[in-house]
Coordinates of C-alpha atoms in Angstrom, one line a residue:
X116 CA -31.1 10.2 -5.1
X117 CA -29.4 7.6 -6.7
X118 CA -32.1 4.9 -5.7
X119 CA -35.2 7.5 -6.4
X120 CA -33.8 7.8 -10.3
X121 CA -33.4 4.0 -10.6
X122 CA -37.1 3.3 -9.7
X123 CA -38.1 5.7 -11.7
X124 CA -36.0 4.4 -14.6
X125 CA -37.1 0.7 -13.9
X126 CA -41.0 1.7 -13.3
X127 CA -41.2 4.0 -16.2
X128 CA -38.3 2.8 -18.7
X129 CA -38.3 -0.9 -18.2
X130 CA -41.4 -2.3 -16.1
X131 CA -44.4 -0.7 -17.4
X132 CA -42.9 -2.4 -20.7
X133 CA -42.3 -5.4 -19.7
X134 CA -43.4 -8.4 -21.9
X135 CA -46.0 -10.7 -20.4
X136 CA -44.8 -13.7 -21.9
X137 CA -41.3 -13.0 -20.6
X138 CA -40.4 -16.0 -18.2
X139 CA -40.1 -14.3 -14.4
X140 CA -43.8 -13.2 -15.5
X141 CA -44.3 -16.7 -15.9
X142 CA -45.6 -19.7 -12.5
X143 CA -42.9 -22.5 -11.7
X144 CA -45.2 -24.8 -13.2
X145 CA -44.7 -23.3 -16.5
X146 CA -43.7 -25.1 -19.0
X147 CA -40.4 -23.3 -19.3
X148 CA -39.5 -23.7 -15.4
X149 CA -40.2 -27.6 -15.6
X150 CA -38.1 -28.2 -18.2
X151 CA -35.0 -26.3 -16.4
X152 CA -35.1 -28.6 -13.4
X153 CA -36.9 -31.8 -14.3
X154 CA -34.0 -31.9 -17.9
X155 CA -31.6 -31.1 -15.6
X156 CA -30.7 -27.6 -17.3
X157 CA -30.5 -26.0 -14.0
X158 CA -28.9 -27.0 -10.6
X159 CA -29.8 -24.6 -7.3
X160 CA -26.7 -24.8 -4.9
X161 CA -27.3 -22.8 -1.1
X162 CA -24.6 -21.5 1.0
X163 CA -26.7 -19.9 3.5
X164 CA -24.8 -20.9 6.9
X165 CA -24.2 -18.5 9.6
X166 CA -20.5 -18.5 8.8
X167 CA -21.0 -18.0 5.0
X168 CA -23.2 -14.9 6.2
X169 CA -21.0 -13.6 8.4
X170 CA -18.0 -14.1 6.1
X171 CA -20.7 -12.3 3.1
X172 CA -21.2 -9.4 5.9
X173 CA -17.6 -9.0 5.9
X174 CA -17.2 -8.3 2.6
X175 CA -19.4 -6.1 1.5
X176 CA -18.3 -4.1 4.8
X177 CA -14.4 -4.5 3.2
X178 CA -15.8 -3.1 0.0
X179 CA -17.6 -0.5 1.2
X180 CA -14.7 0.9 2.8
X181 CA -13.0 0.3 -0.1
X182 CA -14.9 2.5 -2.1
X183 CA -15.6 5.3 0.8
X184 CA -11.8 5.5 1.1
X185 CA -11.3 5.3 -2.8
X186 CA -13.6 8.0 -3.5
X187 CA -11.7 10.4 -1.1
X188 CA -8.1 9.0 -1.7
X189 CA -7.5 8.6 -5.3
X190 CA -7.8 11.7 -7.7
X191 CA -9.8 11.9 -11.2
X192 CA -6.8 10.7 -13.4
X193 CA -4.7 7.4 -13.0
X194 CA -3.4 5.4 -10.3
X195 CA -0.3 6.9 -8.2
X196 CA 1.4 5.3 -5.1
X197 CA 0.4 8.5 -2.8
X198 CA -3.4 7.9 -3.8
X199 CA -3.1 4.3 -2.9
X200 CA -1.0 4.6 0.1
X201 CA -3.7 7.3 1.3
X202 CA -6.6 4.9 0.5
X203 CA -4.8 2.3 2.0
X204 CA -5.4 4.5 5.0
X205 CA -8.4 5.5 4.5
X206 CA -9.7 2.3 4.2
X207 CA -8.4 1.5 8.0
X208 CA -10.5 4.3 8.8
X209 CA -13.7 3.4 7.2
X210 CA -13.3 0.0 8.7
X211 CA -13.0 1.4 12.3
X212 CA -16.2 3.7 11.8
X213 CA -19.0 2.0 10.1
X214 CA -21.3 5.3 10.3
X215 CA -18.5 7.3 8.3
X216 CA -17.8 4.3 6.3
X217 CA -21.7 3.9 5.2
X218 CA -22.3 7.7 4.9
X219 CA -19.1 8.3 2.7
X220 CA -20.1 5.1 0.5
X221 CA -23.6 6.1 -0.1
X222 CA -22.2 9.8 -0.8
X223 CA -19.9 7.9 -3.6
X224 CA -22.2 5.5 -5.2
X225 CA -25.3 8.4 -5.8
X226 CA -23.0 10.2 -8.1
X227 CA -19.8 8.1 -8.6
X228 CA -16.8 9.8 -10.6
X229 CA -16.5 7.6 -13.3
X230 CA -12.4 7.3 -13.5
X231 CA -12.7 6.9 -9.9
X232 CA -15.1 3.6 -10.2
X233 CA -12.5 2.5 -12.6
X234 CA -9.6 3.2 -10.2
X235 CA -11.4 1.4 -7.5
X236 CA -11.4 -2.0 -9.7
X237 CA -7.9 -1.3 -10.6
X238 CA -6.4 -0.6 -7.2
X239 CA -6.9 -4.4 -7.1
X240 CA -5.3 -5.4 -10.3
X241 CA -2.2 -2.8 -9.8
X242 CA 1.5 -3.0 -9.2
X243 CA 1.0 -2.1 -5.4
X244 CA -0.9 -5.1 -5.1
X245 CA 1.5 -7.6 -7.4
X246 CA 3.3 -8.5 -5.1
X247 CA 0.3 -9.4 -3.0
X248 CA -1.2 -11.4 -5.8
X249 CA 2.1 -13.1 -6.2
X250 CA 2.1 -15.0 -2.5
X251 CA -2.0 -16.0 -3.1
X252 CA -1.8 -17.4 -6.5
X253 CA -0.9 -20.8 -7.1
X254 CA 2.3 -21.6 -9.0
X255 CA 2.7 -22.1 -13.1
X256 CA 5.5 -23.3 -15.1
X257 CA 4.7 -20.8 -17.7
X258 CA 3.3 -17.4 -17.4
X259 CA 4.5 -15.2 -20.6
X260 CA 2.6 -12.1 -22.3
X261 CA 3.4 -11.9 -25.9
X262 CA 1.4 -8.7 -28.2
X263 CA 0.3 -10.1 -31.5
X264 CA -0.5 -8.2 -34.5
X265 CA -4.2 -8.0 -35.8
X266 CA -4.7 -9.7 -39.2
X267 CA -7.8 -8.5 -40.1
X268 CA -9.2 -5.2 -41.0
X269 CA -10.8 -3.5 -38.2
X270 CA -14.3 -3.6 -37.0
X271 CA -16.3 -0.1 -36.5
X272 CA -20.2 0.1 -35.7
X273 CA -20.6 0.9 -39.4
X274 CA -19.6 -2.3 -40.7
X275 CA -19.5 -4.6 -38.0
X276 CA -23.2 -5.7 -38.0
X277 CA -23.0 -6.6 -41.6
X278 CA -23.6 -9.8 -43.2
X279 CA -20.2 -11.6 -44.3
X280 CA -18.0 -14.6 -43.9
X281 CA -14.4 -14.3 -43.8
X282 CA -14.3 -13.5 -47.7
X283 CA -15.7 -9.9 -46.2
X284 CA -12.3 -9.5 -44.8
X285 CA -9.5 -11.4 -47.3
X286 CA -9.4 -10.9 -50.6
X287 CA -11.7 -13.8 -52.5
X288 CA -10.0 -14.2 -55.8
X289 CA -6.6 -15.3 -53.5
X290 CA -5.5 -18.7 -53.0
X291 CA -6.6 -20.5 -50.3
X292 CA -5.8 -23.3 -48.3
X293 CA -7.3 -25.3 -45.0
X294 CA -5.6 -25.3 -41.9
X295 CA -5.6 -27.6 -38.9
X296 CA -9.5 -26.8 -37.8
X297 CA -10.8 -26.9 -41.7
X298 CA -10.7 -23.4 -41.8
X299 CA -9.9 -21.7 -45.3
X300 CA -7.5 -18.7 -44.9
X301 CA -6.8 -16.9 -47.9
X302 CA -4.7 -12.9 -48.4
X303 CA -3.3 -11.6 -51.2
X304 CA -2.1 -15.1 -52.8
X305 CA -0.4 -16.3 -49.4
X306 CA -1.5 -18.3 -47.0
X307 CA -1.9 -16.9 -43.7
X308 CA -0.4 -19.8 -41.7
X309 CA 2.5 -20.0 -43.1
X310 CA 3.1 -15.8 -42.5
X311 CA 6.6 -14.5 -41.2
X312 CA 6.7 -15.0 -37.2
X313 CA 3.5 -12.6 -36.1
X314 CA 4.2 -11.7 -32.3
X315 CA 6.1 -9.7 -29.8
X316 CA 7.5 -10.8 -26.8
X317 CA 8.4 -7.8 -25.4
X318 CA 6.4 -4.3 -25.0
X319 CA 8.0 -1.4 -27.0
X320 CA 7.4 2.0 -26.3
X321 CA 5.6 3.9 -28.1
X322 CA 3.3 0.4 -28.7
X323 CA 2.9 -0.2 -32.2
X324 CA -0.9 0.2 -33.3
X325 CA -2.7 -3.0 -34.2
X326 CA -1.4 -5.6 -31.6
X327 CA -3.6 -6.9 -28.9
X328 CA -2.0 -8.5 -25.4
X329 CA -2.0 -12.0 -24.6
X330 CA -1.1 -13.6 -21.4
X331 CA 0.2 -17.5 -21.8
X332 CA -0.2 -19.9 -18.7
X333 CA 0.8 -23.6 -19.1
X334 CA 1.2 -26.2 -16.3
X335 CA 4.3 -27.1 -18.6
X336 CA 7.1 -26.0 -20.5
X337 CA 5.8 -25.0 -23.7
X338 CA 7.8 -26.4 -27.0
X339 CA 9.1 -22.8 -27.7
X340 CA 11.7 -20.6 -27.0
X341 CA 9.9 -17.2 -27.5
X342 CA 11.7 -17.3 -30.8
X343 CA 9.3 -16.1 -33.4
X344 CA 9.5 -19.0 -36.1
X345 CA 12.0 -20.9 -34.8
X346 CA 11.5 -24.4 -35.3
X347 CA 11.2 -26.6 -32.4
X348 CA 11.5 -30.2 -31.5
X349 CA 7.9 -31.6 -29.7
X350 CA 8.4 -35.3 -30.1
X351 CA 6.5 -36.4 -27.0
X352 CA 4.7 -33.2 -26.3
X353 CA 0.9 -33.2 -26.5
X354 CA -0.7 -29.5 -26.1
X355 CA -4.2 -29.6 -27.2
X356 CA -6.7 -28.6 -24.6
X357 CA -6.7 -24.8 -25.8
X358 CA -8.9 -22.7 -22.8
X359 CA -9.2 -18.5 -24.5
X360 CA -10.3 -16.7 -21.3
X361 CA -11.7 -13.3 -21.5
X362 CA -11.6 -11.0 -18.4
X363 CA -14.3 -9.6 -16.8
X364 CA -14.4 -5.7 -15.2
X365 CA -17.4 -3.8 -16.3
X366 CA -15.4 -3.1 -20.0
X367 CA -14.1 -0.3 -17.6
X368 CA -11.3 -2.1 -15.8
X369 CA -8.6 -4.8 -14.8
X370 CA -6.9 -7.3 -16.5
X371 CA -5.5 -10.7 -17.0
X372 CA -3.0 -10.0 -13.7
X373 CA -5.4 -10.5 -10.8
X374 CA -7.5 -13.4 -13.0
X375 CA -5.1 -15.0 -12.6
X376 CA -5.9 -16.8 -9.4
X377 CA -8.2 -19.2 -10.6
X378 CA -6.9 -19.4 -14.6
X379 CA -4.0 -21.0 -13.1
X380 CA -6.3 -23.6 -11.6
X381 CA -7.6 -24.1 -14.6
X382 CA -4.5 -24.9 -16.5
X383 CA -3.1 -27.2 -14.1
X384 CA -6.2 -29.1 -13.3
X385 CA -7.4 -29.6 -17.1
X386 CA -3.8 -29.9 -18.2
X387 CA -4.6 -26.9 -20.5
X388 CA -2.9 -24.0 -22.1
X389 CA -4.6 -20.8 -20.9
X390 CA -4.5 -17.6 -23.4
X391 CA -6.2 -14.7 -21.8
X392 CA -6.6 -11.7 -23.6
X393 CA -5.7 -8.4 -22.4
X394 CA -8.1 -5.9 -24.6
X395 CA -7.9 -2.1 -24.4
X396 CA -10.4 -0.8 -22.5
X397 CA -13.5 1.9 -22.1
X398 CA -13.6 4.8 -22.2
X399 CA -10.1 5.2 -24.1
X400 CA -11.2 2.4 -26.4
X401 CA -15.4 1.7 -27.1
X402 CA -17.6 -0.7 -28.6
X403 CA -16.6 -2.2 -30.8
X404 CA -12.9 -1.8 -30.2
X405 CA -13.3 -4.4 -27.6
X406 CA -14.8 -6.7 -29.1
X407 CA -12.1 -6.4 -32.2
X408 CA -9.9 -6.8 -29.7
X409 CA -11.1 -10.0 -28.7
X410 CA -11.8 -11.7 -32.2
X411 CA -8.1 -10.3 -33.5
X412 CA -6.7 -12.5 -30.7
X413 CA -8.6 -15.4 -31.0
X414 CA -8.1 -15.2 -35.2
X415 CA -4.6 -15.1 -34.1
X416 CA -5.0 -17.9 -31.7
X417 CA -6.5 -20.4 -34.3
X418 CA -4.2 -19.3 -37.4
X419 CA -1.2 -18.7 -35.6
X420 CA -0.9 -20.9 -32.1
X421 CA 0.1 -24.4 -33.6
X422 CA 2.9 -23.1 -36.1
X423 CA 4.7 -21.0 -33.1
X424 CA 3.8 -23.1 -30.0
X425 CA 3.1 -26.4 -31.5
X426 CA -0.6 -26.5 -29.4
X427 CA -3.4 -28.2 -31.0
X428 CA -6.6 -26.7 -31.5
X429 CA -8.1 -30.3 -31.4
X430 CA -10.8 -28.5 -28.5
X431 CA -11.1 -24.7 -28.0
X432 CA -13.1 -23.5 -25.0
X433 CA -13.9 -19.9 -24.4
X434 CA -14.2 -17.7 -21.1
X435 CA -15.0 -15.5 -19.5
X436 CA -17.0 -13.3 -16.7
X437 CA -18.7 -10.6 -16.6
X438 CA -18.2 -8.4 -19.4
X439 CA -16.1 -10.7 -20.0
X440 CA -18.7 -13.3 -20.5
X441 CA -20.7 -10.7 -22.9
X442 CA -17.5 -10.6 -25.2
X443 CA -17.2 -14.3 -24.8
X444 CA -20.5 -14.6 -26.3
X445 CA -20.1 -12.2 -28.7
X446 CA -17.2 -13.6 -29.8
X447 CA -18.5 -17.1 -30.7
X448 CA -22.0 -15.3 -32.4
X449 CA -19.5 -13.1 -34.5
X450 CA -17.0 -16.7 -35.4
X451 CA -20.6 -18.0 -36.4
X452 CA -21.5 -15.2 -38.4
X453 CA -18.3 -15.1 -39.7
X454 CA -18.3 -18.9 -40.9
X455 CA -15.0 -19.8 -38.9
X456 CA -13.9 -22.0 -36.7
X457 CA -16.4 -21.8 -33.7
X458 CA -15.2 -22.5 -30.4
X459 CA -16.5 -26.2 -28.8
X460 CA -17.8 -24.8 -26.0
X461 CA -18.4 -21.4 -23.9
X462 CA -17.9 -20.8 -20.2
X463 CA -19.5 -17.8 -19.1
X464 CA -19.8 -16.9 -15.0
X465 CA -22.6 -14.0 -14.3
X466 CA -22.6 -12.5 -17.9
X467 CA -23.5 -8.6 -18.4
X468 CA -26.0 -10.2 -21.0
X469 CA -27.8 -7.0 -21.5
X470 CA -26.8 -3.4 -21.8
X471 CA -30.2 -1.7 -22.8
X472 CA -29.8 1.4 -20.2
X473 CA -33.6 0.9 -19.9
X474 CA -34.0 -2.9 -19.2
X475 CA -36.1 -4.1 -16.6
X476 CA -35.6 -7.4 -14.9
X477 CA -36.3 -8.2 -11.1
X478 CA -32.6 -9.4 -10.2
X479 CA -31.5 -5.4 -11.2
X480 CA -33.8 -4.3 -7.8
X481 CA -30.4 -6.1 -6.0
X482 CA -28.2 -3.2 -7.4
X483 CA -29.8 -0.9 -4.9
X484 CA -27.7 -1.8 -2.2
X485 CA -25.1 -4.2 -3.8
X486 CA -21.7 -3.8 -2.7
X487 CA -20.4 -4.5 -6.1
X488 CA -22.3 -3.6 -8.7
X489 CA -24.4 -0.5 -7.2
X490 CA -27.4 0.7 -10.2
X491 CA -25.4 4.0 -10.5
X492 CA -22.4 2.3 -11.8
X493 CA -23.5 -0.4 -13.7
X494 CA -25.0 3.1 -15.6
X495 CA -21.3 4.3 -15.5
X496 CA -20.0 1.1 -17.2
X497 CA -22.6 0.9 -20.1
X498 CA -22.0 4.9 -20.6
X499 CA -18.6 4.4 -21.2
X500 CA -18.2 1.5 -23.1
X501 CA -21.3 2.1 -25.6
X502 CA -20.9 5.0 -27.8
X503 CA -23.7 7.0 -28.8
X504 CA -24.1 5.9 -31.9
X505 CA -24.5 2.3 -30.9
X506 CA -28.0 0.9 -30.0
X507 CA -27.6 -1.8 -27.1
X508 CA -31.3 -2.7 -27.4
X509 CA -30.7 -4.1 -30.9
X510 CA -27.1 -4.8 -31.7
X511 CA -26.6 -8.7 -30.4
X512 CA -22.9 -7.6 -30.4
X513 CA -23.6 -5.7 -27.0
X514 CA -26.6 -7.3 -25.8
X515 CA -25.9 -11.1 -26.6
X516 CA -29.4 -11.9 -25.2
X517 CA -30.3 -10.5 -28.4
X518 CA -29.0 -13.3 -30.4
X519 CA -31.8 -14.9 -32.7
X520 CA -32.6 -18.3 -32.5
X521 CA -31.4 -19.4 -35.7
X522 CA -27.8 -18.5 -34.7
X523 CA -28.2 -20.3 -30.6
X524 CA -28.8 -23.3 -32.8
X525 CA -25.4 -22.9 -33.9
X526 CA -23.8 -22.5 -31.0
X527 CA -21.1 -25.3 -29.1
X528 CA -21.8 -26.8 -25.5
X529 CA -22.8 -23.5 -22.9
X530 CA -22.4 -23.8 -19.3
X531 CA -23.5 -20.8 -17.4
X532 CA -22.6 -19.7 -13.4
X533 CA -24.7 -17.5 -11.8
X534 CA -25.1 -15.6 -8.2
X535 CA -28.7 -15.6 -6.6
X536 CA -27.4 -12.0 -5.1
X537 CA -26.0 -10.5 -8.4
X538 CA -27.9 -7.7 -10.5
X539 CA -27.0 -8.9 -13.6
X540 CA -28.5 -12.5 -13.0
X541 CA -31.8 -12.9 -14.8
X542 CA -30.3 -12.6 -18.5
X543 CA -28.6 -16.2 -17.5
X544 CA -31.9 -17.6 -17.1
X545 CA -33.4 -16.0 -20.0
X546 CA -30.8 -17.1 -22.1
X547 CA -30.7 -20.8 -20.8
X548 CA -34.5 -21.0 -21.5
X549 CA -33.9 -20.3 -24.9
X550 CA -31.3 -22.8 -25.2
X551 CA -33.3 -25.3 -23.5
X552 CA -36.5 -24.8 -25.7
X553 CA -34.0 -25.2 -28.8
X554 CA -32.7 -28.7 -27.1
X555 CA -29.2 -27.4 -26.9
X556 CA -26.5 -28.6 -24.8
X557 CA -26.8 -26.2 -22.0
X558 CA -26.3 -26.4 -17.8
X559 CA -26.4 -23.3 -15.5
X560 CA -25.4 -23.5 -11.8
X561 CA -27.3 -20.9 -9.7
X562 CA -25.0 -20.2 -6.4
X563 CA -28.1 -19.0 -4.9
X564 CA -26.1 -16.9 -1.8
X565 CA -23.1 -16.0 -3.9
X566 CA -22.2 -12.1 -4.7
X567 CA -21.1 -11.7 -8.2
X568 CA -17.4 -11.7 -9.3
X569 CA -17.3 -15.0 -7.2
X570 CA -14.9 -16.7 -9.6
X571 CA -12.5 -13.8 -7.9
X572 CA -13.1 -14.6 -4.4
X573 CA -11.5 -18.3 -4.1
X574 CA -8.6 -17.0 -2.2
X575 CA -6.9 -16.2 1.3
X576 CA -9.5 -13.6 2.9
X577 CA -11.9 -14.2 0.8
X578 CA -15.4 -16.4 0.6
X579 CA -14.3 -19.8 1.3
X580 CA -17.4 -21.5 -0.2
X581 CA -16.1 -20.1 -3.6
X582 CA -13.7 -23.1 -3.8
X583 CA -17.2 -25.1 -4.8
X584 CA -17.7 -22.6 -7.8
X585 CA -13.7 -23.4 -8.7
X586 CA -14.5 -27.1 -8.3
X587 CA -17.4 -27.3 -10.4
X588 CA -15.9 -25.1 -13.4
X589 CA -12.8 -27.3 -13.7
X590 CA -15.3 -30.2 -13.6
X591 CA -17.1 -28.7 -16.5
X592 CA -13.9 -27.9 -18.4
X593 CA -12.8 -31.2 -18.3
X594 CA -16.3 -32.5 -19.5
X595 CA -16.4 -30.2 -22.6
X596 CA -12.9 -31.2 -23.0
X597 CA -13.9 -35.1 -23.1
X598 CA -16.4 -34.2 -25.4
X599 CA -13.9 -33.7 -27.9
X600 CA -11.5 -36.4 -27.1
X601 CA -14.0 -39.1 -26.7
X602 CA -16.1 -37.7 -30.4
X603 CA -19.7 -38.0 -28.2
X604 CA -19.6 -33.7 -29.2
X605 CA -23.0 -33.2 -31.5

């Protein structure tokens, strides 16, 4: 049923509307396609041996159990050690009988419950599995969550797609001053910067409202003693490759705890300090709370960061994947829009670039049968992060492939990952095109064989070709990084 109502959605809603000048409708000897390869925009990298098959084969049969013993072990409502004990179970069971396993999956994914798909993601990123992702991560001097406050006024879909700079949220007739980015900062006649200490080190029940999670990973000590304010001595100390990393999870699901495995990576082989941001999530909380989220942080990282951890914001890279890469890139259009600081360079893997409900694009036939990202519930994620008063197929905010070309020219450095097998794949392209035709800085990396949520799977058990993908980001981390330090940034 499922697959009958996404042809009919694609033929009807999407293809039948497709525009002819649109670049998959366009022959490799297109202008567009030559420039991509022959500029060096684009590089193709195949994984197809036997083993990497086998080992992909594996998977998607792990998942599928997964979700078969998911769908029949946890309950509607929130995650309980009984439900994941019994889909623990389960799961056994659906590996030992593949006809049961497929039947019971297919059964799942034609209608799925939509808490369920959440608690299916989750099971992964819970406290049954901590301890798990405790023995498969690689160490880090410093892992700390902090909950800062938001210093802005709230964005809503009534005001969030008007035109402003920051004078739109602080008062205008204040004072103002610059701080270490050139950024002016003014509220009610004080200077933001110099505010009382602005973050929580520990959670409080009930949680105030207005503070957003932050996780902190450093391959060193930091020059703090998680003493708001407190002055500290960092003679010697030099903190100033700054990575904000957004987490992916179809807007529906996990959190900085099991991203982990490769931000720690990150932070030890760029010498970086990590802050990965923890945002509420859909249905609880919809467009654009998520996004608020996400900017309230990073306002917070820029204005607030240096005075209580002495980092400097000398280079500023944002992250992130999958919905995480959309609110990466929504993030740096809104800073544009905005007229702050704008981060030097983006990192997106396999971004949920588009969230029309009736897009058409070839790579979307995949999510027939994908064991990740089936059609039913990318439907499920879109549903419950966009509200119905939002429009996806005209508000850039949700649908950064939306973004006009005036504001791409104003974007930093963009290096974009991609998996030949994911559903969501196409936008990548689409967007790199444009970049390309604007002669912006931009690379994308096309794992041709690779699911998506790749960045995930460099672990124990899991695709062992994914190390290349790890490889290759911290390579491009360190060149937008250099960027910066060596002043060759444009």
């Amino acid at each position: 049923t499922s697959r009958i109502d996404m042809l009919v959605s694609f033929i009807i809603g999407g293809a039948m509307k497709a525009d002819g000048s649109d670049v998959f409708y366009k022959p490799s000897c297109s202008d567009d396609w030559k420039r991509l390869y022959s500029e060096n925009y684009l590089e193709v990298v195949h994984t197809a041996s036997k083993s990497f098959e086998k080992k992909y084969q594996e998977l998607a049969e792990d998942m599928l159990a997964l979700s078969a013993a998911a769908s029949t072990g946890l309950n509607d409502s929130g995650l309980s050690l009984g439900g994941a004990i019994k889909t623990g179970f389960n799961t056994l069971f659906y590996k030992l009988f593949s006809s049961q396993r497929k039947k019971q999956a297919e059964l799942f994914f034609s209608n799925p419950n939509p808490q369920k798909a959440a608690n299916i993601l989750n099971l992964l990123d819970s406290k049954y599995t901590k301890g798990i992702l405790k023995l498969i991560m690689p160490s880090i001097e410093v892992n700390k969550r902090i909950y800062v406050p938001k210093l802005l006024p709230v964005l809503t879909v009534e005001n969030v797609l008007s035109e402003r700079d920051l004078s739109y949220f602080l008062k205008e007739d204040s004072k103002s001053t610059e701080d270490s980015s050139g950024s002016k900062l003014t509220e009610d006649g004080f200077d933001i910067v110099d505010k009382p200490p602005t973050y929580l080190t520990k959670k409080v029940k009930p949680m105030p409202e207005g503070y957003v999670k932050i996780r902190i990973l450093s391959p060193h000590k930091l020059p703090s003693d998680w003493n708001p304010g407190k002055k500290i001595d960092t003679k010697g100390m030099k903190f100033d490759r700054i990575i904000v990393d957004i987490h992916g999870g179809g807007f529906i699901a996990t959190s900085t705890r099991c991203h982990q495995t490769y931000l720690r990576k990150w932070a030890t082989k760029c010498n970086a300090v990590v802050f990965a941001i923890d945002y509420k999530l859909a249905p609880e909380a919809q467009y654009p709370v998520l996004l608020d989220e996400v900017w309230q942080a990073y306002f917070w990282i820029i204005t607030q960061a240096e005075k209580e951890f002495k980092v400097k914001l000398k280079t500023v890279i944002v992250a992130g994947d999958s919905a995480g890469g959309n609110l990466a890139i929504a993030l740096t259009l809104f800073a544009i829009r905005s007229n702050f600081r704008v981060p030097d360079g983006i990192l997106a893997a396999y971004p949920a670039l588009n969230l029309s409900i009736n897009a058409f694009t070839p790579s979307l036939l995949a999510s027939m049968d994908d064991f990740i990202l089936r059609y039913s519930f990318l439907n499920v994620c879109i549903n419950y992060y966009v509200p119905p008063e939002a429009d996806s197929a005209k508000d850039p905010y949700i649908s950064p492939t939306l973004v006009t070309d005036d504001d791409l020219r104003r974007f930093p450095p963009v290096r974009l990952m991609v998996a030949g097998r994911d559903p969501l794949r196409d936008e990548s392209f689409r967007l790199l095109c444009r970049l390309a035709r604007l002669k912006k800085d931009a690379k994308m990396v096309e794992y041709r064989n690779f699911p998506h949520a790749f960045w995930n799977l460099d672990i124990v058990f899991g695709l062992k070709e994914a190390k290349f993908a790890t490889q290759k980001t911290i390579e491009w981390l360190h060149e937008l990084f250099r960027m910066y330090e060596e002043g060759d940034a444009n």
